[in-house]
Amino acid sequence: MITPNPGLQVLQNTLSLPRKELILEIELNGKIKFEHVMHAIYQQFGICHKVLSANVEYVNGRSFGTVQLYLNVCPADFEQLEYYLNKNKLLNTTVEYTCRKYF
């Protein structure tokens, strides 16, 4: 007997969700390391991102500075990421990225 794979059904449902292109700026305040934030975004939330700019300084093993990321995410995944950032007291701002497409 062949049973359906529930993971495949979830994947098919998430493919149809509308995705937004966003630029996310995160201000690192020394409470969490830069590497941990990047790891959580990719591994924990499964969000692929591109680092547009990073101005990070390390003082006594703590990360300070700002990071700008380009994200292409669905709204539900972004809400989880925003909750994570707010829970860790990381100031973040988002700008919706729109690009003109010429035909």
PDB file of N, CA and C in Angstrom:
ATOM      1  N   MET A   1       0.839  -1.164   0.000  1.00  0.00           N
ATOM      2  CA  MET A   1       0.000   0.000   0.000  1.00  0.00           C
ATOM      3  C   MET A   1       0.897   1.244   0.000  1.00  0.00           C
ATOM      4  N   ILE A   2       0.581   2.194  -0.856  1.00  0.00           N
ATOM      5  CA  ILE A   2       1.344   3.430  -0.954  1.00  0.00           C
ATOM      6  C   ILE A   2       0.636   4.495  -0.129  1.00  0.00           C
ATOM      7  N   THR A   3       1.391   5.086   0.780  1.00  0.00           N
ATOM      8  CA  THR A   3       0.815   6.154   1.611  1.00  0.00           C
ATOM      9  C   THR A   3       1.386   7.489   1.154  1.00  0.00           C
ATOM     10  N   PRO A   4       0.564   8.527   1.173  1.00  0.00           N
ATOM     11  CA  PRO A   4       1.063   9.833   0.746  1.00  0.00           C
ATOM     12  C   PRO A   4       2.065  10.399   1.748  1.00  0.00           C
ATOM     13  N   ASN A   5       3.038  11.105   1.227  1.00  0.00           N
ATOM     14  CA  ASN A   5       4.058  11.733   2.053  1.00  0.00           C
ATOM     15  C   ASN A   5       3.526  13.083   2.534  1.00  0.00           C
ATOM     16  N   PRO A   6       3.321  13.281   3.858  1.00  0.00           N
ATOM     17  CA  PRO A   6       2.778  14.557   4.337  1.00  0.00           C
ATOM     18  C   PRO A   6       3.723  15.729   4.074  1.00  0.00           C
ATOM     19  N   GLY A   7       5.022  15.467   4.054  1.00  0.00           N
ATOM     20  CA  GLY A   7       5.979  16.540   3.779  1.00  0.00           C
ATOM     21  C   GLY A   7       5.822  17.067   2.368  1.00  0.00           C
ATOM     22  N   LEU A   8       5.510  16.179   1.442  1.00  0.00           N
ATOM     23  CA  LEU A   8       5.314  16.589   0.058  1.00  0.00           C
ATOM     24  C   LEU A   8       4.063  17.444  -0.081  1.00  0.00           C
ATOM     25  N   GLN A   9       3.017  17.108   0.660  1.00  0.00           N
ATOM     26  CA  GLN A   9       1.799  17.904   0.611  1.00  0.00           C
ATOM     27  C   GLN A   9       2.033  19.300   1.165  1.00  0.00           C
ATOM     28  N   VAL A  10       2.805  19.410   2.226  1.00  0.00           N
ATOM     29  CA  VAL A  10       3.124  20.721   2.787  1.00  0.00           C
ATOM     30  C   VAL A  10       3.936  21.530   1.782  1.00  0.00           C
ATOM     31  N   LEU A  11       4.888  20.873   1.115  1.00  0.00           N
ATOM     32  CA  LEU A  11       5.707  21.542   0.120  1.00  0.00           C
ATOM     33  C   LEU A  11       4.854  22.049  -1.035  1.00  0.00           C
ATOM     34  N   GLN A  12       3.900  21.251  -1.494  1.00  0.00           N
ATOM     35  CA  GLN A  12       3.036  21.670  -2.573  1.00  0.00           C
ATOM     36  C   GLN A  12       2.170  22.850  -2.157  1.00  0.00           C
ATOM     37  N   ASN A  13       1.717  22.871  -0.914  1.00  0.00           N
ATOM     38  CA  ASN A  13       0.898  23.986  -0.433  1.00  0.00           C
ATOM     39  C   ASN A  13       1.718  25.270  -0.319  1.00  0.00           C
ATOM     40  N   THR A  14       2.978  25.162   0.087  1.00  0.00           N
ATOM     41  CA  THR A  14       3.786  26.362   0.253  1.00  0.00           C
ATOM     42  C   THR A  14       4.249  26.921  -1.080  1.00  0.00           C
ATOM     43  N   LEU A  15       4.308  26.110  -2.118  1.00  0.00           N
ATOM     44  CA  LEU A  15       4.730  26.603  -3.418  1.00  0.00           C
ATOM     45  C   LEU A  15       3.725  27.588  -4.001  1.00  0.00           C
ATOM     46  N   SER A  16       2.470  27.449  -3.663  1.00  0.00           N
ATOM     47  CA  SER A  16       1.448  28.307  -4.228  1.00  0.00           C
ATOM     48  C   SER A  16       1.281  29.623  -3.464  1.00  0.00           C
ATOM     49  N   LEU A  17       1.933  29.771  -2.324  1.00  0.00           N
ATOM     50  CA  LEU A  17       1.810  30.998  -1.545  1.00  0.00           C
ATOM     51  C   LEU A  17       2.525  32.143  -2.257  1.00  0.00           C
ATOM     52  N   PRO A  18       1.948  33.343  -2.222  1.00  0.00           N
ATOM     53  CA  PRO A  18       2.626  34.483  -2.852  1.00  0.00           C
ATOM     54  C   PRO A  18       3.878  34.853  -2.068  1.00  0.00           C
ATOM     55  N   ARG A  19       4.920  35.192  -2.789  1.00  0.00           N
ATOM     56  CA  ARG A  19       6.180  35.546  -2.154  1.00  0.00           C
ATOM     57  C   ARG A  19       6.453  37.024  -2.382  1.00  0.00           C
ATOM     58  N   LYS A  20       7.129  37.620  -1.424  1.00  0.00           N
ATOM     59  CA  LYS A  20       7.483  39.032  -1.519  1.00  0.00           C
ATOM     60  C   LYS A  20       8.996  39.168  -1.497  1.00  0.00           C
ATOM     61  N   GLU A  21       9.472  40.166  -2.198  1.00  0.00           N
ATOM     62  CA  GLU A  21      10.886  40.502  -2.158  1.00  0.00           C
ATOM     63  C   GLU A  21      11.044  41.647  -1.165  1.00  0.00           C
ATOM     64  N   LEU A  22      11.882  41.441  -0.171  1.00  0.00           N
ATOM     65  CA  LEU A  22      12.044  42.410   0.906  1.00  0.00           C
ATOM     66  C   LEU A  22      13.512  42.693   1.150  1.00  0.00           C
ATOM     67  N   ILE A  23      13.780  43.884   1.634  1.00  0.00           N
ATOM     68  CA  ILE A  23      15.100  44.205   2.165  1.00  0.00           C
ATOM     69  C   ILE A  23      14.917  44.396   3.661  1.00  0.00           C
ATOM     70  N   LEU A  24      15.612  43.591   4.428  1.00  0.00           N
ATOM     71  CA  LEU A  24      15.507  43.594   5.886  1.00  0.00           C
ATOM     72  C   LEU A  24      16.804  44.140   6.462  1.00  0.00           C
ATOM     73  N   GLU A  25      16.684  45.147   7.303  1.00  0.00           N
ATOM     74  CA  GLU A  25      17.852  45.689   7.993  1.00  0.00           C
ATOM     75  C   GLU A  25      17.754  45.322   9.466  1.00  0.00           C
ATOM     76  N   ILE A  26      18.803  44.705   9.974  1.00  0.00           N
ATOM     77  CA  ILE A  26      18.856  44.255  11.366  1.00  0.00           C
ATOM     78  C   ILE A  26      19.970  45.013  12.064  1.00  0.00           C
ATOM     79  N   GLU A  27      19.649  45.542  13.238  1.00  0.00           N
ATOM     80  CA  GLU A  27      20.655  46.227  14.048  1.00  0.00           C
ATOM     81  C   GLU A  27      21.104  45.281  15.151  1.00  0.00           C
ATOM     82  N   LEU A  28      22.361  44.900  15.106  1.00  0.00           N
ATOM     83  CA  LEU A  28      22.926  43.997  16.106  1.00  0.00           C
ATOM     84  C   LEU A  28      23.339  44.809  17.330  1.00  0.00           C
ATOM     85  N   ASN A  29      22.909  44.368  18.497  1.00  0.00           N
ATOM     86  CA  ASN A  29      23.137  45.137  19.723  1.00  0.00           C
ATOM     87  C   ASN A  29      23.979  44.387  20.759  1.00  0.00           C
ATOM     88  N   GLY A  30      24.636  43.322  20.364  1.00  0.00           N
ATOM     89  CA  GLY A  30      25.492  42.591  21.286  1.00  0.00           C
ATOM     90  C   GLY A  30      24.793  41.485  22.048  1.00  0.00           C
ATOM     91  N   LYS A  31      23.479  41.352  21.894  1.00  0.00           N
ATOM     92  CA  LYS A  31      22.745  40.320  22.627  1.00  0.00           C
ATOM     93  C   LYS A  31      22.853  38.949  21.957  1.00  0.00           C
ATOM     94  N   ILE A  32      23.061  38.931  20.644  1.00  0.00           N
ATOM     95  CA  ILE A  32      23.183  37.680  19.914  1.00  0.00           C
ATOM     96  C   ILE A  32      24.223  37.866  18.818  1.00  0.00           C
ATOM     97  N   LYS A  33      24.993  36.829  18.559  1.00  0.00           N
ATOM     98  CA  LYS A  33      26.068  36.918  17.573  1.00  0.00           C
ATOM     99  C   LYS A  33      25.512  36.968  16.156  1.00  0.00           C
ATOM    100  N   PHE A  34      26.229  37.656  15.299  1.00  0.00           N
ATOM    101  CA  PHE A  34      25.876  37.769  13.887  1.00  0.00           C
ATOM    102  C   PHE A  34      25.732  36.391  13.245  1.00  0.00           C
ATOM    103  N   GLU A  35      26.665  35.496  13.547  1.00  0.00           N
ATOM    104  CA  GLU A  35      26.640  34.151  12.972  1.00  0.00           C
ATOM    105  C   GLU A  35      25.392  33.378  13.385  1.00  0.00           C
ATOM    106  N   HIS A  36      24.952  33.567  14.624  1.00  0.00           N
ATOM    107  CA  HIS A  36      23.760  32.874  15.117  1.00  0.00           C
ATOM    108  C   HIS A  36      22.498  33.373  14.409  1.00  0.00           C
ATOM    109  N   VAL A  37      22.445  34.670  14.129  1.00  0.00           N
ATOM    110  CA  VAL A  37      21.290  35.226  13.425  1.00  0.00           C
ATOM    111  C   VAL A  37      21.222  34.656  12.009  1.00  0.00           C
ATOM    112  N   MET A  38      22.359  34.648  11.302  1.00  0.00           N
ATOM    113  CA  MET A  38      22.388  34.122   9.928  1.00  0.00           C
ATOM    114  C   MET A  38      22.051  32.632   9.904  1.00  0.00           C
ATOM    115  N   HIS A  39      22.560  31.894  10.876  1.00  0.00           N
ATOM    116  CA  HIS A  39      22.282  30.461  10.962  1.00  0.00           C
ATOM    117  C   HIS A  39      20.797  30.213  11.218  1.00  0.00           C
ATOM    118  N   ALA A  40      20.200  30.984  12.106  1.00  0.00           N
ATOM    119  CA  ALA A  40      18.778  30.807  12.419  1.00  0.00           C
ATOM    120  C   ALA A  40      17.909  31.130  11.219  1.00  0.00           C
ATOM    121  N   ILE A  41      18.241  32.191  10.482  1.00  0.00           N
ATOM    122  CA  ILE A  41      17.440  32.563   9.320  1.00  0.00           C
ATOM    123  C   ILE A  41      17.437  31.445   8.294  1.00  0.00           C
ATOM    124  N   TYR A  42      18.602  30.858   8.046  1.00  0.00           N
ATOM    125  CA  TYR A  42      18.693  29.818   7.013  1.00  0.00           C
ATOM    126  C   TYR A  42      18.261  28.442   7.518  1.00  0.00           C
ATOM    127  N   GLN A  43      18.775  28.013   8.655  1.00  0.00           N
ATOM    128  CA  GLN A  43      18.518  26.655   9.131  1.00  0.00           C
ATOM    129  C   GLN A  43      17.171  26.509   9.829  1.00  0.00           C
ATOM    130  N   GLN A  44      16.859  27.417  10.728  1.00  0.00           N
ATOM    131  CA  GLN A  44      15.645  27.278  11.531  1.00  0.00           C
ATOM    132  C   GLN A  44      14.395  27.650  10.731  1.00  0.00           C
ATOM    133  N   PHE A  45      14.482  28.719   9.938  1.00  0.00           N
ATOM    134  CA  PHE A  45      13.313  29.187   9.205  1.00  0.00           C
ATOM    135  C   PHE A  45      13.330  28.789   7.740  1.00  0.00           C
ATOM    136  N   GLY A  46      14.450  28.291   7.237  1.00  0.00           N
ATOM    137  CA  GLY A  46      14.535  27.849   5.847  1.00  0.00           C
ATOM    138  C   GLY A  46      14.434  28.984   4.843  1.00  0.00           C
ATOM    139  N   ILE A  47      14.880  30.169   5.227  1.00  0.00           N
ATOM    140  CA  ILE A  47      14.800  31.335   4.353  1.00  0.00           C
ATOM    141  C   ILE A  47      16.168  31.576   3.726  1.00  0.00           C
ATOM    142  N   CYS A  48      16.214  31.520   2.398  1.00  0.00           N
ATOM    143  CA  CYS A  48      17.444  31.850   1.689  1.00  0.00           C
ATOM    144  C   CYS A  48      17.552  33.367   1.628  1.00  0.00           C
ATOM    145  N   HIS A  49      18.744  33.879   1.820  1.00  0.00           N
ATOM    146  CA  HIS A  49      18.939  35.320   1.844  1.00  0.00           C
ATOM    147  C   HIS A  49      20.260  35.684   1.189  1.00  0.00           C
ATOM    148  N   LYS A  50      20.357  36.936   0.795  1.00  0.00           N
ATOM    149  CA  LYS A  50      21.605  37.480   0.268  1.00  0.00           C
ATOM    150  C   LYS A  50      21.987  38.651   1.164  1.00  0.00           C
ATOM    151  N   VAL A  51      23.235  38.704   1.559  1.00  0.00           N
ATOM    152  CA  VAL A  51      23.716  39.807   2.373  1.00  0.00           C
ATOM    153  C   VAL A  51      24.064  40.954   1.429  1.00  0.00           C
ATOM    154  N   LEU A  52      23.331  42.057   1.543  1.00  0.00           N
ATOM    155  CA  LEU A  52      23.589  43.223   0.711  1.00  0.00           C
ATOM    156  C   LEU A  52      24.710  44.070   1.295  1.00  0.00           C
ATOM    157  N   SER A  53      24.676  44.259   2.601  1.00  0.00           N
ATOM    158  CA  SER A  53      25.762  44.976   3.276  1.00  0.00           C
ATOM    159  C   SER A  53      25.812  44.528   4.730  1.00  0.00           C
ATOM    160  N   ALA A  54      27.002  44.568   5.279  1.00  0.00           N
ATOM    161  CA  ALA A  54      27.190  44.197   6.678  1.00  0.00           C
ATOM    162  C   ALA A  54      28.291  45.070   7.265  1.00  0.00           C
ATOM    163  N   ASN A  55      27.964  45.762   8.322  1.00  0.00           N
ATOM    164  CA  ASN A  55      28.926  46.566   9.054  1.00  0.00           C
ATOM    165  C   ASN A  55      28.899  46.055  10.489  1.00  0.00           C
ATOM    166  N   VAL A  56      29.694  45.024  10.744  1.00  0.00           N
ATOM    167  CA  VAL A  56      29.653  44.336  12.035  1.00  0.00           C
ATOM    168  C   VAL A  56      31.003  44.478  12.721  1.00  0.00           C
ATOM    169  N   GLU A  57      30.958  44.848  13.982  1.00  0.00           N
ATOM    170  CA  GLU A  57      32.153  44.922  14.810  1.00  0.00           C
ATOM    171  C   GLU A  57      31.978  43.971  15.986  1.00  0.00           C
ATOM    172  N   TYR A  58      33.090  43.384  16.400  1.00  0.00           N
ATOM    173  CA  TYR A  58      33.076  42.443  17.516  1.00  0.00           C
ATOM    174  C   TYR A  58      33.818  43.054  18.695  1.00  0.00           C
ATOM    175  N   VAL A  59      33.127  43.138  19.836  1.00  0.00           N
ATOM    176  CA  VAL A  59      33.724  43.647  21.064  1.00  0.00           C
ATOM    177  C   VAL A  59      33.495  42.598  22.143  1.00  0.00           C
ATOM    178  N   ASN A  60      34.575  42.021  22.652  1.00  0.00           N
ATOM    179  CA  ASN A  60      34.508  40.978  23.682  1.00  0.00           C
ATOM    180  C   ASN A  60      33.595  39.827  23.268  1.00  0.00           C
ATOM    181  N   GLY A  61      33.645  39.433  22.008  1.00  0.00           N
ATOM    182  CA  GLY A  61      32.842  38.316  21.524  1.00  0.00           C
ATOM    183  C   GLY A  61      31.391  38.653  21.232  1.00  0.00           C
ATOM    184  N   ARG A  62      31.039  39.929  21.288  1.00  0.00           N
ATOM    185  CA  ARG A  62      29.660  40.366  20.999  1.00  0.00           C
ATOM    186  C   ARG A  62      29.631  41.096  19.672  1.00  0.00           C
ATOM    187  N   SER A  63      28.512  40.950  18.952  1.00  0.00           N
ATOM    188  CA  SER A  63      28.368  41.562  17.628  1.00  0.00           C
ATOM    189  C   SER A  63      27.563  42.852  17.718  1.00  0.00           C
ATOM    190  N   PHE A  64      28.121  43.917  17.128  1.00  0.00           N
ATOM    191  CA  PHE A  64      27.448  45.209  17.048  1.00  0.00           C
ATOM    192  C   PHE A  64      27.504  45.686  15.606  1.00  0.00           C
ATOM    193  N   GLY A  65      26.452  46.376  15.163  1.00  0.00           N
ATOM    194  CA  GLY A  65      26.447  46.930  13.819  1.00  0.00           C
ATOM    195  C   GLY A  65      25.120  46.691  13.124  1.00  0.00           C
ATOM    196  N   THR A  66      25.129  46.841  11.806  1.00  0.00           N
ATOM    197  CA  THR A  66      23.914  46.646  11.018  1.00  0.00           C
ATOM    198  C   THR A  66      24.179  45.705   9.859  1.00  0.00           C
ATOM    199  N   VAL A  67      23.122  45.005   9.461  1.00  0.00           N
ATOM    200  CA  VAL A  67      23.177  44.064   8.351  1.00  0.00           C
ATOM    201  C   VAL A  67      21.937  44.293   7.489  1.00  0.00           C
ATOM    202  N   GLN A  68      22.133  44.352   6.185  1.00  0.00           N
ATOM    203  CA  GLN A  68      21.008  44.440   5.264  1.00  0.00           C
ATOM    204  C   GLN A  68      20.948  43.147   4.467  1.00  0.00           C
ATOM    205  N   LEU A  69      19.759  42.531   4.463  1.00  0.00           N
ATOM    206  CA  LEU A  69      19.554  41.265   3.779  1.00  0.00           C
ATOM    207  C   LEU A  69      18.473  41.401   2.709  1.00  0.00           C
ATOM    208  N   TYR A  70      18.655  40.707   1.606  1.00  0.00           N
ATOM    209  CA  TYR A  70      17.618  40.595   0.582  1.00  0.00           C
ATOM    210  C   TYR A  70      16.930  39.258   0.809  1.00  0.00           C
ATOM    211  N   LEU A  71      15.607  39.285   0.963  1.00  0.00           N
ATOM    212  CA  LEU A  71      14.826  38.078   1.214  1.00  0.00           C
ATOM    213  C   LEU A  71      13.736  37.934   0.167  1.00  0.00           C
ATOM    214  N   ASN A  72      13.427  36.719  -0.202  1.00  0.00           N
ATOM    215  CA  ASN A  72      12.293  36.407  -1.059  1.00  0.00           C
ATOM    216  C   ASN A  72      11.481  35.363  -0.295  1.00  0.00           C
ATOM    217  N   VAL A  73      10.476  35.829   0.468  1.00  0.00           N
ATOM    218  CA  VAL A  73       9.765  34.956   1.404  1.00  0.00           C
ATOM    219  C   VAL A  73       8.259  35.117   1.278  1.00  0.00           C
ATOM    220  N   CYS A  74       7.556  34.116   1.784  1.00  0.00           N
ATOM    221  CA  CYS A  74       6.105  34.228   1.899  1.00  0.00           C
ATOM    222  C   CYS A  74       5.806  34.939   3.228  1.00  0.00           C
ATOM    223  N   PRO A  75       4.658  35.594   3.328  1.00  0.00           N
ATOM    224  CA  PRO A  75       4.343  36.366   4.545  1.00  0.00           C
ATOM    225  C   PRO A  75       4.375  35.552   5.834  1.00  0.00           C
ATOM    226  N   ALA A  76       3.969  34.297   5.801  1.00  0.00           N
ATOM    227  CA  ALA A  76       3.950  33.479   7.026  1.00  0.00           C
ATOM    228  C   ALA A  76       5.368  33.241   7.547  1.00  0.00           C
ATOM    229  N   ASP A  77       6.308  32.936   6.656  1.00  0.00           N
ATOM    230  CA  ASP A  77       7.692  32.724   7.082  1.00  0.00           C
ATOM    231  C   ASP A  77       8.302  34.008   7.614  1.00  0.00           C
ATOM    232  N   PHE A  78       7.963  35.125   6.981  1.00  0.00           N
ATOM    233  CA  PHE A  78       8.513  36.397   7.439  1.00  0.00           C
ATOM    234  C   PHE A  78       7.969  36.768   8.814  1.00  0.00           C
ATOM    235  N   GLU A  79       6.717  36.447   9.091  1.00  0.00           N
ATOM    236  CA  GLU A  79       6.152  36.723  10.414  1.00  0.00           C
ATOM    237  C   GLU A  79       6.912  35.948  11.491  1.00  0.00           C
ATOM    238  N   GLN A  80       7.251  34.686  11.206  1.00  0.00           N
ATOM    239  CA  GLN A  80       8.012  33.894  12.172  1.00  0.00           C
ATOM    240  C   GLN A  80       9.392  34.500  12.395  1.00  0.00           C
ATOM    241  N   LEU A  81      10.032  34.940  11.317  1.00  0.00           N
ATOM    242  CA  LEU A  81      11.348  35.561  11.436  1.00  0.00           C
ATOM    243  C   LEU A  81      11.266  36.861  12.233  1.00  0.00           C
ATOM    244  N   GLU A  82      10.256  37.667  11.963  1.00  0.00           N
ATOM    245  CA  GLU A  82      10.089  38.927  12.682  1.00  0.00           C
ATOM    246  C   GLU A  82       9.847  38.683  14.171  1.00  0.00           C
ATOM    247  N   TYR A  83       9.064  37.651  14.499  1.00  0.00           N
ATOM    248  CA  TYR A  83       8.833  37.285  15.897  1.00  0.00           C
ATOM    249  C   TYR A  83      10.150  36.888  16.568  1.00  0.00           C
ATOM    250  N   TYR A  84      10.971  36.107  15.868  1.00  0.00           N
ATOM    251  CA  TYR A  84      12.275  35.687  16.396  1.00  0.00           C
ATOM    252  C   TYR A  84      13.167  36.898  16.676  1.00  0.00           C
ATOM    253  N   LEU A  85      13.214  37.842  15.733  1.00  0.00           N
ATOM    254  CA  LEU A  85      14.054  39.022  15.912  1.00  0.00           C
ATOM    255  C   LEU A  85      13.565  39.885  17.069  1.00  0.00           C
ATOM    256  N   ASN A  86      12.254  40.058  17.172  1.00  0.00           N
ATOM    257  CA  ASN A  86      11.700  40.852  18.271  1.00  0.00           C
ATOM    258  C   ASN A  86      11.905  40.166  19.619  1.00  0.00           C
ATOM    259  N   LYS A  87      11.797  38.846  19.635  1.00  0.00           N
ATOM    260  CA  LYS A  87      12.000  38.087  20.875  1.00  0.00           C
ATOM    261  C   LYS A  87      13.430  38.248  21.380  1.00  0.00           C
ATOM    262  N   ASN A  88      14.383  38.334  20.456  1.00  0.00           N
ATOM    263  CA  ASN A  88      15.787  38.513  20.822  1.00  0.00           C
ATOM    264  C   ASN A  88      16.191  39.979  20.904  1.00  0.00           C
ATOM    265  N   LYS A  89      15.191  40.874  20.875  1.00  0.00           N
ATOM    266  CA  LYS A  89      15.402  42.316  21.023  1.00  0.00           C
ATOM    267  C   LYS A  89      16.357  42.881  19.981  1.00  0.00           C
ATOM    268  N   LEU A  90      16.204  42.433  18.733  1.00  0.00           N
ATOM    269  CA  LEU A  90      16.985  42.955  17.626  1.00  0.00           C
ATOM    270  C   LEU A  90      16.103  43.913  16.830  1.00  0.00           C
ATOM    271  N   LEU A  91      16.494  45.167  16.792  1.00  0.00           N
ATOM    272  CA  LEU A  91      15.746  46.165  16.048  1.00  0.00           C
ATOM    273  C   LEU A  91      15.835  45.833  14.567  1.00  0.00           C
ATOM    274  N   ASN A  92      14.688  45.828  13.879  1.00  0.00           N
ATOM    275  CA  ASN A  92      14.694  45.496  12.460  1.00  0.00           C
ATOM    276  C   ASN A  92      13.677  46.348  11.725  1.00  0.00           C
ATOM    277  N   THR A  93      14.018  46.693  10.501  1.00  0.00           N
ATOM    278  CA  THR A  93      13.116  47.434   9.631  1.00  0.00           C
ATOM    279  C   THR A  93      13.068  46.723   8.284  1.00  0.00           C
ATOM    280  N   THR A  94      11.918  46.843   7.635  1.00  0.00           N
ATOM    281  CA  THR A  94      11.701  46.147   6.376  1.00  0.00           C
ATOM    282  C   THR A  94      11.225  47.123   5.317  1.00  0.00           C
ATOM    283  N   VAL A  95      11.755  46.958   4.128  1.00  0.00           N
ATOM    284  CA  VAL A  95      11.314  47.725   2.972  1.00  0.00           C
ATOM    285  C   VAL A  95      10.946  46.725   1.891  1.00  0.00           C
ATOM    286  N   GLU A  96       9.753  46.888   1.320  1.00  0.00           N
ATOM    287  CA  GLU A  96       9.351  45.990   0.237  1.00  0.00           C
ATOM    288  C   GLU A  96      10.123  46.396  -1.013  1.00  0.00           C
ATOM    289  N   TYR A  97      10.752  45.435  -1.617  1.00  0.00           N
ATOM    290  CA  TYR A  97      11.597  45.687  -2.793  1.00  0.00           C
ATOM    291  C   TYR A  97      10.784  45.425  -4.048  1.00  0.00           C
ATOM    292  N   THR A  98      10.724  46.417  -4.909  1.00  0.00           N
ATOM    293  CA  THR A  98      10.058  46.238  -6.188  1.00  0.00           C
ATOM    294  C   THR A  98      11.026  46.621  -7.280  1.00  0.00           C
ATOM    295  N   CYS A  99      11.038  45.842  -8.295  1.00  0.00           N
ATOM    296  CA  CYS A  99      11.959  46.063  -9.407  1.00  0.00           C
ATOM    297  C   CYS A  99      11.123  46.204 -10.686  1.00  0.00           C
ATOM    298  N   ARG A 100      11.422  47.212 -11.453  1.00  0.00           N
ATOM    299  CA  ARG A 100      10.712  47.376 -12.715  1.00  0.00           C
ATOM    300  C   ARG A 100      11.202  46.328 -13.695  1.00  0.00           C
ATOM    301  N   LYS A 101      10.276  45.744 -14.386  1.00  0.00           N
ATOM    302  CA  LYS A 101      10.608  44.749 -15.401  1.00  0.00           C
ATOM    303  C   LYS A 101      10.184  45.296 -16.751  1.00  0.00           C
ATOM    304  N   TYR A 102      11.125  45.409 -17.633  1.00  0.00           N
ATOM    305  CA  TYR A 102      10.852  45.926 -18.969  1.00  0.00           C
ATOM    306  C   TYR A 102      10.717  44.775 -19.945  1.00  0.00           C
ATOM    307  N   PHE A 103       9.754  44.890 -20.825  1.00  0.00           N
ATOM    308  CA  PHE A 103       9.516  43.823 -21.789  1.00  0.00           C
ATOM    309  C   PHE A 103       9.980  44.231 -23.159  1.00  0.00           C
TER     310      PHE A 103
END
